[in-house]
Amino acid sequence: MVTPLLDHQAEEEVGAASNCLVSAERTLETEISGLSAVRAALKDGLAGPFQQTFDLIQKSMGRVIVTGIGKSGHIGTKIAASLASTGTPSFFVHASEASHGDLGMITEHDVVLALSWSGETQELAGIVSYTRRFKVPLVAITSRQDSTLGNAADIVLKLPSVAEACPHGLAPTTSALIQLAIGDALAVALLEGRGFTAQDFRVFHPGGRLGASLKTAKDIMHSGERLPLVAESTPMSDGLVLMTQRGFGVLGVTDELNQLIGIITDGDLRRHVSSNLLEKTAGEIMTRSPKSVAPDTLSASILELVNSLSITSVFVIEDGRPVGIVHLHDLLRVGVA
């Protein structure tokens, strides 16, 4: 039997959980509204400055120097990291440290991207003054065009005034999110404008699972004498020996031009089990038009293919000819699976 005290405690716990979810939903709705406001601004007054910033950075011979303080500074470090990892050389300079020697990191060839929601951040004074003195292009990300920062900047990315998710309207929540969003939009636009490819991305991300997923088929494939290949006329008695020796669980079947025309898997063998299996030829057993990948196919894409088809090996084809084979174990070995 539940005592009145325990019953009351249970009701309080349920009420607290309900309030927690209501708060979370309200926060997300508020921040979604903020993102929608930025999207609307991009179709209006923000479009021109955004294009100007894009063009400025595209033509720059230097780096993008991102700066800010507080929450804007934290967002700035992420924007700098995103730019740097997607082909736009960039780093973060702390606004306070700038006035204590770090201004020497900035050259006249750079572009400074300064974040301040109010545009009145005192700690930015040193770096803003430095850009004006040495004619370093200054782009402001702020909500106030007529602020000290806005008036000093060459280009102002004026973000719309939005409600903070904080019920007191004090903690930067929605404002920080839309600063990050406009930074991401700029980084992606520059990435696409430069034609930055997945292979370029790999150069800056060699480690971890991401680095593994950016390896290509030619990086991990087996080739040469390791390939389990037979001619269409090869007796299955010989084909099974080769299939066992190579250890990939498959045989590739080629024509007189060395084009891959079929594949033999364990499943094909089971479907053709009979007393005369060994007397048949590879051409009689094979499945035609097998799935294959190109040498530059990303390992992550190969993993998706083998998973979707429930297979363990796939041939790598160049100009119709098999040049390699990738096994599921190879994907495990490099860490993509």
mmCIF file of C-alpha atoms in Angstrom:
data_model
loop_
_atom_site.group_PDB
_atom_site.id
_atom_site.type_symbol
_atom_site.label_atom_id
_atom_site.label_comp_id
_atom_site.label_asym_id
_atom_site.label_seq_id
_atom_site.Cartn_x
_atom_site.Cartn_y
_atom_site.Cartn_z
ATOM 1 C CA MET A 1 0.000 0.000 0.000
ATOM 2 C CA VAL A 2 1.392 3.442 -1.008
ATOM 3 C CA THR A 3 1.549 5.911 1.851
ATOM 4 C CA PRO A 4 0.203 9.462 1.305
ATOM 5 C CA LEU A 5 3.775 10.840 1.682
ATOM 6 C CA LEU A 6 5.234 8.575 -1.013
ATOM 7 C CA ASP A 7 2.280 9.242 -3.275
ATOM 8 C CA HIS A 8 2.854 13.002 -2.917
ATOM 9 C CA GLN A 9 6.569 12.598 -3.711
ATOM 10 C CA ALA A 10 5.739 10.600 -6.854
ATOM 11 C CA GLU A 11 3.358 13.329 -8.010
ATOM 12 C CA GLU A 12 6.069 15.964 -7.484
ATOM 13 C CA GLU A 13 8.575 13.915 -9.498
ATOM 14 C CA VAL A 14 6.124 13.515 -12.373
ATOM 15 C CA GLY A 15 5.386 17.232 -12.278
ATOM 16 C CA ALA A 16 9.077 18.125 -12.324
ATOM 17 C CA ALA A 17 9.698 15.816 -15.292
ATOM 18 C CA SER A 18 6.764 17.359 -17.152
ATOM 19 C CA ASN A 19 8.039 20.888 -16.489
ATOM 20 C CA CYS A 20 11.485 19.861 -17.702
ATOM 21 C CA LEU A 21 10.109 18.680 -21.045
ATOM 22 C CA VAL A 22 7.967 21.769 -21.449
ATOM 23 C CA SER A 23 11.035 23.922 -20.852
ATOM 24 C CA ALA A 24 13.095 21.937 -23.367
ATOM 25 C CA GLU A 25 10.390 22.206 -26.010
ATOM 26 C CA ARG A 26 10.052 25.948 -25.409
ATOM 27 C CA THR A 27 13.813 26.410 -25.772
ATOM 28 C CA LEU A 28 13.920 24.535 -29.053
ATOM 29 C CA GLU A 29 10.928 26.379 -30.448
ATOM 30 C CA THR A 30 12.495 29.725 -29.531
ATOM 31 C CA GLU A 31 15.787 28.822 -31.180
ATOM 32 C CA ILE A 32 14.057 27.456 -34.278
ATOM 33 C CA SER A 33 12.282 30.792 -34.576
ATOM 34 C CA GLY A 34 15.666 32.513 -34.376
ATOM 35 C CA LEU A 35 17.056 30.385 -37.215
ATOM 36 C CA SER A 36 13.960 31.112 -39.288
ATOM 37 C CA ALA A 37 14.542 34.824 -38.752
ATOM 38 C CA VAL A 38 18.110 34.518 -40.074
ATOM 39 C CA ARG A 39 16.894 32.621 -43.117
ATOM 40 C CA ALA A 40 14.353 35.357 -43.795
ATOM 41 C CA ALA A 41 17.063 38.015 -43.369
ATOM 42 C CA LEU A 42 19.218 36.284 -45.992
ATOM 43 C CA LYS A 43 16.448 36.940 -48.484
ATOM 44 C CA ASP A 44 16.381 40.572 -47.485
ATOM 45 C CA GLY A 45 18.944 42.967 -46.008
ATOM 46 C CA LEU A 46 21.535 40.358 -45.018
ATOM 47 C CA ALA A 47 21.996 39.014 -48.548
ATOM 48 C CA GLY A 48 24.214 41.843 -49.817
ATOM 49 C CA PRO A 49 26.651 41.899 -46.869
ATOM 50 C CA PHE A 50 26.864 38.110 -46.897
ATOM 51 C CA GLN A 51 27.827 38.140 -50.587
ATOM 52 C CA GLN A 52 30.360 40.901 -49.937
ATOM 53 C CA THR A 53 31.923 38.905 -47.098
ATOM 54 C CA PHE A 54 32.084 35.811 -49.289
ATOM 55 C CA ASP A 55 33.791 37.755 -52.090
ATOM 56 C CA LEU A 56 36.195 39.448 -49.674
ATOM 57 C CA ILE A 57 37.380 36.163 -48.172
ATOM 58 C CA GLN A 58 37.537 34.470 -51.566
ATOM 59 C CA LYS A 59 39.899 37.162 -52.866
ATOM 60 C CA SER A 60 41.952 37.428 -49.677
ATOM 61 C CA MET A 61 45.599 36.364 -49.820
ATOM 62 C CA GLY A 62 45.707 35.830 -46.056
ATOM 63 C CA ARG A 63 43.711 34.123 -43.325
ATOM 64 C CA VAL A 64 40.374 34.757 -41.647
ATOM 65 C CA ILE A 65 41.023 35.967 -38.098
ATOM 66 C CA VAL A 66 37.967 35.341 -35.896
ATOM 67 C CA THR A 67 37.669 37.212 -32.609
ATOM 68 C CA GLY A 68 35.188 37.733 -29.805
ATOM 69 C CA ILE A 69 34.729 37.519 -26.044
ATOM 70 C CA GLY A 70 32.467 35.462 -23.767
ATOM 71 C CA LYS A 71 29.886 33.303 -25.518
ATOM 72 C CA SER A 72 30.603 35.089 -28.807
ATOM 73 C CA GLY A 73 34.231 34.091 -28.342
ATOM 74 C CA HIS A 74 33.301 30.446 -27.859
ATOM 75 C CA ILE A 75 31.171 30.558 -31.003
ATOM 76 C CA GLY A 76 34.050 32.284 -32.782
ATOM 77 C CA THR A 77 36.458 29.456 -32.001
ATOM 78 C CA LYS A 78 34.072 26.991 -33.606
ATOM 79 C CA ILE A 79 33.607 29.182 -36.689
ATOM 80 C CA ALA A 80 37.391 29.483 -37.076
ATOM 81 C CA ALA A 81 37.753 25.708 -36.750
ATOM 82 C CA SER A 82 35.032 25.088 -39.332
ATOM 83 C CA LEU A 83 36.597 27.495 -41.799
ATOM 84 C CA ALA A 84 40.067 26.001 -41.341
ATOM 85 C CA SER A 85 38.867 22.422 -41.766
ATOM 86 C CA THR A 86 36.992 23.205 -44.976
ATOM 87 C CA GLY A 87 39.716 24.950 -46.947
ATOM 88 C CA THR A 88 39.663 28.536 -45.621
ATOM 89 C CA PRO A 89 42.808 29.177 -43.514
ATOM 90 C CA SER A 90 41.568 30.614 -40.237
ATOM 91 C CA PHE A 91 42.290 30.853 -36.517
ATOM 92 C CA PHE A 92 40.820 32.474 -33.423
ATOM 93 C CA VAL A 93 42.439 35.423 -31.637
ATOM 94 C CA HIS A 94 41.093 36.129 -28.150
ATOM 95 C CA ALA A 95 39.954 39.742 -27.979
ATOM 96 C CA SER A 96 41.655 40.398 -24.630
ATOM 97 C CA GLU A 97 44.900 38.670 -25.568
ATOM 98 C CA ALA A 98 45.051 40.690 -28.794
ATOM 99 C CA SER A 99 46.005 43.823 -26.855
ATOM 100 C CA HIS A 100 48.801 41.949 -25.091
ATOM 101 C CA GLY A 101 50.830 40.912 -28.110
ATOM 102 C CA ASP A 102 48.526 38.731 -30.184
ATOM 103 C CA LEU A 103 47.830 41.598 -32.589
ATOM 104 C CA GLY A 104 51.121 40.526 -34.135
ATOM 105 C CA MET A 105 49.294 37.457 -35.485
ATOM 106 C CA ILE A 106 47.253 39.643 -37.826
ATOM 107 C CA THR A 107 48.635 40.882 -41.149
ATOM 108 C CA GLU A 108 47.336 43.360 -43.702
ATOM 109 C CA HIS A 109 46.464 40.452 -45.995
ATOM 110 C CA ASP A 110 44.027 38.931 -43.502
ATOM 111 C CA VAL A 111 40.316 39.457 -42.935
ATOM 112 C CA VAL A 112 39.088 39.961 -39.372
ATOM 113 C CA LEU A 113 35.683 38.543 -38.450
ATOM 114 C CA ALA A 114 34.546 40.065 -35.125
ATOM 115 C CA LEU A 115 31.590 38.727 -33.144
ATOM 116 C CA SER A 116 29.667 40.847 -30.644
ATOM 117 C CA TRP A 117 25.909 40.621 -30.197
ATOM 118 C CA SER A 118 25.638 44.158 -28.795
ATOM 119 C CA GLY A 119 28.476 45.575 -30.855
ATOM 120 C CA GLU A 120 29.694 47.389 -27.743
ATOM 121 C CA THR A 121 32.158 44.836 -26.352
ATOM 122 C CA GLN A 122 34.957 46.853 -24.744
ATOM 123 C CA GLU A 123 37.548 44.096 -25.153
ATOM 124 C CA LEU A 124 37.249 44.382 -28.947
ATOM 125 C CA ALA A 125 38.474 47.988 -28.952
ATOM 126 C CA GLY A 126 42.137 47.081 -29.370
ATOM 127 C CA ILE A 127 41.707 44.736 -32.301
ATOM 128 C CA VAL A 128 39.164 47.013 -34.017
ATOM 129 C CA SER A 129 41.534 49.985 -33.690
ATOM 130 C CA TYR A 130 44.379 47.882 -35.074
ATOM 131 C CA THR A 131 42.378 46.909 -38.172
ATOM 132 C CA ARG A 132 41.512 50.558 -38.822
ATOM 133 C CA ARG A 133 45.085 51.699 -38.377
ATOM 134 C CA PHE A 134 46.600 49.113 -40.727
ATOM 135 C CA LYS A 135 43.662 48.884 -43.135
ATOM 136 C CA VAL A 136 42.869 45.245 -42.370
ATOM 137 C CA PRO A 137 39.350 44.406 -43.657
ATOM 138 C CA LEU A 138 36.906 44.096 -40.761
ATOM 139 C CA VAL A 139 33.613 42.177 -40.887
ATOM 140 C CA ALA A 140 31.254 42.483 -37.929
ATOM 141 C CA ILE A 141 28.701 39.874 -36.875
ATOM 142 C CA THR A 142 26.343 41.790 -34.608
ATOM 143 C CA SER A 143 22.685 42.565 -34.035
ATOM 144 C CA ARG A 144 23.224 46.343 -34.121
ATOM 145 C CA GLN A 145 24.297 48.116 -37.292
ATOM 146 C CA ASP A 146 24.698 51.436 -35.469
ATOM 147 C CA SER A 147 26.876 50.058 -32.672
ATOM 148 C CA THR A 148 30.535 50.953 -32.132
ATOM 149 C CA LEU A 149 31.596 47.750 -33.870
ATOM 150 C CA GLY A 150 29.037 48.180 -36.645
ATOM 151 C CA ASN A 151 30.132 51.735 -37.378
ATOM 152 C CA ALA A 152 33.804 50.735 -37.496
ATOM 153 C CA ALA A 153 33.390 47.667 -39.718
ATOM 154 C CA ASP A 154 33.804 47.539 -43.487
ATOM 155 C CA ILE A 155 30.972 45.013 -43.725
ATOM 156 C CA VAL A 156 28.239 44.324 -41.166
ATOM 157 C CA LEU A 157 26.446 40.997 -41.048
ATOM 158 C CA LYS A 158 23.500 42.336 -39.085
ATOM 159 C CA LEU A 159 21.643 39.504 -37.419
ATOM 160 C CA PRO A 160 17.954 39.929 -36.605
ATOM 161 C CA SER A 161 16.880 40.735 -33.069
ATOM 162 C CA VAL A 162 15.621 37.489 -31.570
ATOM 163 C CA ALA A 163 14.259 36.336 -28.245
ATOM 164 C CA GLU A 164 16.682 34.425 -26.055
ATOM 165 C CA ALA A 165 15.548 30.996 -24.888
ATOM 166 C CA CYS A 166 16.678 32.006 -21.403
ATOM 167 C CA PRO A 167 13.467 33.018 -19.583
ATOM 168 C CA HIS A 168 15.263 36.051 -18.151
ATOM 169 C CA GLY A 169 16.511 37.110 -21.575
ATOM 170 C CA LEU A 170 20.062 37.218 -20.202
ATOM 171 C CA ALA A 171 21.988 34.034 -21.071
ATOM 172 C CA PRO A 172 23.070 34.037 -24.743
ATOM 173 C CA THR A 173 21.152 31.105 -26.219
ATOM 174 C CA THR A 174 19.286 31.932 -29.423
ATOM 175 C CA SER A 175 21.728 34.729 -30.176
ATOM 176 C CA ALA A 176 24.723 32.392 -29.866
ATOM 177 C CA LEU A 177 23.010 29.800 -32.048
ATOM 178 C CA ILE A 178 22.333 32.180 -34.927
ATOM 179 C CA GLN A 179 25.887 33.536 -34.751
ATOM 180 C CA LEU A 180 27.060 29.961 -35.191
ATOM 181 C CA ALA A 181 24.556 29.385 -37.996
ATOM 182 C CA ILE A 182 25.719 32.373 -40.043
ATOM 183 C CA GLY A 183 29.318 31.238 -39.504
ATOM 184 C CA ASP A 184 28.454 27.748 -40.752
ATOM 185 C CA ALA A 185 26.621 29.226 -43.735
ATOM 186 C CA LEU A 186 29.704 31.252 -44.629
ATOM 187 C CA ALA A 187 32.055 28.273 -44.213
ATOM 188 C CA VAL A 188 29.920 26.024 -46.411
ATOM 189 C CA ALA A 189 29.463 28.703 -49.063
ATOM 190 C CA LEU A 190 33.260 29.143 -49.214
ATOM 191 C CA LEU A 191 33.739 25.369 -49.317
ATOM 192 C CA GLU A 192 31.422 25.073 -52.302
ATOM 193 C CA GLY A 193 32.829 28.180 -53.952
ATOM 194 C CA ARG A 194 36.326 26.698 -53.843
ATOM 195 C CA GLY A 195 35.196 23.305 -55.093
ATOM 196 C CA PHE A 196 36.500 21.736 -51.887
ATOM 197 C CA THR A 197 36.123 17.962 -52.283
ATOM 198 C CA ALA A 198 35.935 15.031 -49.885
ATOM 199 C CA GLN A 199 39.546 14.243 -50.794
ATOM 200 C CA ASP A 200 40.554 17.786 -49.838
ATOM 201 C CA PHE A 201 38.651 17.306 -46.592
ATOM 202 C CA ARG A 202 40.661 14.174 -45.901
ATOM 203 C CA VAL A 203 43.919 16.156 -45.936
ATOM 204 C CA PHE A 204 42.758 18.080 -42.850
ATOM 205 C CA HIS A 205 41.078 15.102 -41.125
ATOM 206 C CA PRO A 206 43.516 12.160 -41.258
ATOM 207 C CA GLY A 207 42.726 10.822 -37.800
ATOM 208 C CA GLY A 208 39.975 8.803 -36.190
ATOM 209 C CA ARG A 209 36.938 7.276 -37.792
ATOM 210 C CA LEU A 210 36.389 10.348 -39.947
ATOM 211 C CA GLY A 211 39.861 9.954 -41.424
ATOM 212 C CA ALA A 212 39.196 6.268 -42.045
ATOM 213 C CA SER A 213 35.894 7.001 -43.783
ATOM 214 C CA LEU A 214 37.723 9.347 -46.147
ATOM 215 C CA LYS A 215 40.141 6.695 -47.336
ATOM 216 C CA THR A 216 39.378 5.466 -50.851
ATOM 217 C CA ALA A 217 39.125 2.020 -52.377
ATOM 218 C CA LYS A 218 42.608 2.286 -53.861
ATOM 219 C CA ASP A 219 44.016 3.003 -50.376
ATOM 220 C CA ILE A 220 42.764 -0.244 -48.857
ATOM 221 C CA MET A 221 42.180 -2.685 -51.744
ATOM 222 C CA HIS A 222 44.076 -5.885 -52.501
ATOM 223 C CA SER A 223 45.498 -6.032 -56.009
ATOM 224 C CA GLY A 224 47.782 -7.974 -58.350
ATOM 225 C CA GLU A 225 48.152 -11.669 -57.611
ATOM 226 C CA ARG A 226 45.799 -11.385 -54.635
ATOM 227 C CA LEU A 227 42.804 -10.955 -56.949
ATOM 228 C CA PRO A 228 40.540 -14.038 -57.186
ATOM 229 C CA LEU A 229 39.931 -13.927 -60.938
ATOM 230 C CA VAL A 230 39.109 -16.692 -63.424
ATOM 231 C CA ALA A 231 38.106 -16.828 -67.080
ATOM 232 C CA GLU A 232 34.535 -17.621 -68.078
ATOM 233 C CA SER A 233 35.624 -21.057 -69.344
ATOM 234 C CA THR A 234 37.480 -22.054 -66.149
ATOM 235 C CA PRO A 235 36.193 -25.357 -64.657
ATOM 236 C CA MET A 236 34.716 -24.931 -61.219
ATOM 237 C CA SER A 237 37.101 -27.604 -59.925
ATOM 238 C CA ASP A 238 39.907 -25.082 -60.489
ATOM 239 C CA GLY A 239 37.771 -22.115 -59.510
ATOM 240 C CA LEU A 240 36.995 -23.517 -56.054
ATOM 241 C CA VAL A 241 40.675 -24.066 -55.364
ATOM 242 C CA LEU A 242 41.480 -20.448 -56.236
ATOM 243 C CA MET A 243 38.487 -19.181 -54.278
ATOM 244 C CA THR A 244 39.743 -21.034 -51.195
ATOM 245 C CA GLN A 245 43.339 -19.866 -51.637
ATOM 246 C CA ARG A 246 42.501 -16.184 -51.960
ATOM 247 C CA GLY A 247 40.172 -16.191 -48.951
ATOM 248 C CA PHE A 248 37.734 -13.470 -50.018
ATOM 249 C CA GLY A 249 34.753 -15.797 -50.400
ATOM 250 C CA VAL A 250 34.207 -14.723 -54.019
ATOM 251 C CA LEU A 251 35.502 -15.258 -57.540
ATOM 252 C CA GLY A 252 35.522 -12.631 -60.237
ATOM 253 C CA VAL A 253 34.851 -13.832 -63.771
ATOM 254 C CA THR A 254 36.438 -11.980 -66.704
ATOM 255 C CA ASP A 255 36.082 -12.156 -70.475
ATOM 256 C CA GLU A 256 38.782 -12.203 -73.141
ATOM 257 C CA LEU A 257 39.266 -8.426 -72.727
ATOM 258 C CA ASN A 258 39.772 -8.823 -68.970
ATOM 259 C CA GLN A 259 36.448 -7.067 -68.324
ATOM 260 C CA LEU A 260 34.619 -8.154 -65.175
ATOM 261 C CA ILE A 261 31.425 -9.808 -66.381
ATOM 262 C CA GLY A 262 30.355 -11.818 -63.368
ATOM 263 C CA ILE A 263 30.973 -12.939 -59.824
ATOM 264 C CA ILE A 264 30.673 -16.213 -57.944
ATOM 265 C CA THR A 265 29.834 -16.141 -54.261
ATOM 266 C CA ASP A 266 29.120 -18.773 -51.612
ATOM 267 C CA GLY A 267 25.454 -18.190 -52.345
ATOM 268 C CA ASP A 268 25.949 -19.037 -56.021
ATOM 269 C CA LEU A 269 27.669 -22.282 -55.045
ATOM 270 C CA ARG A 270 24.810 -23.274 -52.766
ATOM 271 C CA ARG A 271 22.294 -22.578 -55.518
ATOM 272 C CA HIS A 272 24.182 -24.870 -57.910
ATOM 273 C CA VAL A 273 24.938 -27.740 -55.572
ATOM 274 C CA SER A 274 24.711 -30.952 -57.605
ATOM 275 C CA SER A 275 26.754 -33.997 -58.410
ATOM 276 C CA ASN A 276 28.351 -32.267 -61.425
ATOM 277 C CA LEU A 277 29.112 -28.852 -59.882
ATOM 278 C CA LEU A 278 32.848 -29.341 -60.349
ATOM 279 C CA GLU A 279 32.366 -30.076 -64.056
ATOM 280 C CA LYS A 280 30.589 -26.811 -64.761
ATOM 281 C CA THR A 281 32.415 -23.676 -65.861
ATOM 282 C CA ALA A 282 32.634 -20.375 -64.041
ATOM 283 C CA GLY A 283 30.438 -18.820 -66.732
ATOM 284 C CA GLU A 284 27.646 -21.284 -65.952
ATOM 285 C CA ILE A 285 27.705 -20.548 -62.216
ATOM 286 C CA MET A 286 28.369 -16.808 -62.075
ATOM 287 C CA THR A 287 25.947 -13.981 -61.418
ATOM 288 C CA ARG A 288 26.254 -11.416 -64.190
ATOM 289 C CA SER A 289 26.759 -7.647 -63.844
ATOM 290 C CA PRO A 290 28.067 -7.643 -60.281
ATOM 291 C CA LYS A 291 28.153 -4.529 -58.137
ATOM 292 C CA SER A 292 31.535 -2.817 -58.114
ATOM 293 C CA VAL A 293 33.210 0.425 -57.044
ATOM 294 C CA ALA A 294 35.699 2.833 -58.607
ATOM 295 C CA PRO A 295 39.215 3.333 -57.164
ATOM 296 C CA ASP A 296 38.288 6.759 -55.775
ATOM 297 C CA THR A 297 35.159 5.534 -53.956
ATOM 298 C CA LEU A 298 35.242 6.535 -50.294
ATOM 299 C CA SER A 299 35.513 3.680 -47.812
ATOM 300 C CA ALA A 300 32.408 4.991 -46.055
ATOM 301 C CA SER A 301 30.474 4.541 -49.308
ATOM 302 C CA ILE A 302 31.878 1.026 -49.715
ATOM 303 C CA LEU A 303 30.691 0.164 -46.207
ATOM 304 C CA GLU A 304 27.220 1.449 -47.051
ATOM 305 C CA LEU A 305 27.190 -0.694 -50.212
ATOM 306 C CA VAL A 306 28.277 -3.959 -48.583
ATOM 307 C CA ASN A 307 25.825 -3.432 -45.733
ATOM 308 C CA SER A 308 22.902 -2.681 -48.037
ATOM 309 C CA LEU A 309 23.618 -5.740 -50.226
ATOM 310 C CA SER A 310 24.630 -8.037 -47.331
ATOM 311 C CA ILE A 311 27.906 -8.927 -49.051
ATOM 312 C CA THR A 312 31.443 -9.191 -47.700
ATOM 313 C CA SER A 313 33.578 -8.276 -50.742
ATOM 314 C CA VAL A 314 33.386 -5.909 -53.683
ATOM 315 C CA PHE A 315 35.620 -5.578 -56.734
ATOM 316 C CA VAL A 316 37.292 -2.295 -57.637
ATOM 317 C CA ILE A 317 36.883 -1.550 -61.347
ATOM 318 C CA GLU A 318 38.768 0.840 -63.617
ATOM 319 C CA ASP A 319 37.694 1.065 -67.283
ATOM 320 C CA GLY A 320 35.707 -2.127 -66.788
ATOM 321 C CA ARG A 321 38.707 -4.096 -65.573
ATOM 322 C CA PRO A 322 39.137 -5.382 -62.013
ATOM 323 C CA VAL A 323 42.141 -3.701 -60.379
ATOM 324 C CA GLY A 324 41.414 -4.579 -56.769
ATOM 325 C CA ILE A 325 39.080 -6.084 -54.221
ATOM 326 C CA VAL A 326 37.934 -4.762 -50.827
ATOM 327 C CA HIS A 327 36.739 -7.101 -48.095
ATOM 328 C CA LEU A 328 34.670 -6.158 -45.063
ATOM 329 C CA HIS A 329 37.704 -7.018 -42.935
ATOM 330 C CA ASP A 330 39.646 -4.276 -44.720
ATOM 331 C CA LEU A 331 37.015 -1.754 -43.668
ATOM 332 C CA LEU A 332 37.286 -3.032 -40.097
ATOM 333 C CA ARG A 333 41.072 -2.855 -40.245
ATOM 334 C CA VAL A 334 41.169 0.851 -41.169
ATOM 335 C CA GLY A 335 38.470 1.666 -38.626
ATOM 336 C CA VAL A 336 35.585 2.733 -40.848
ATOM 337 C CA ALA A 337 33.327 -0.156 -39.804
#
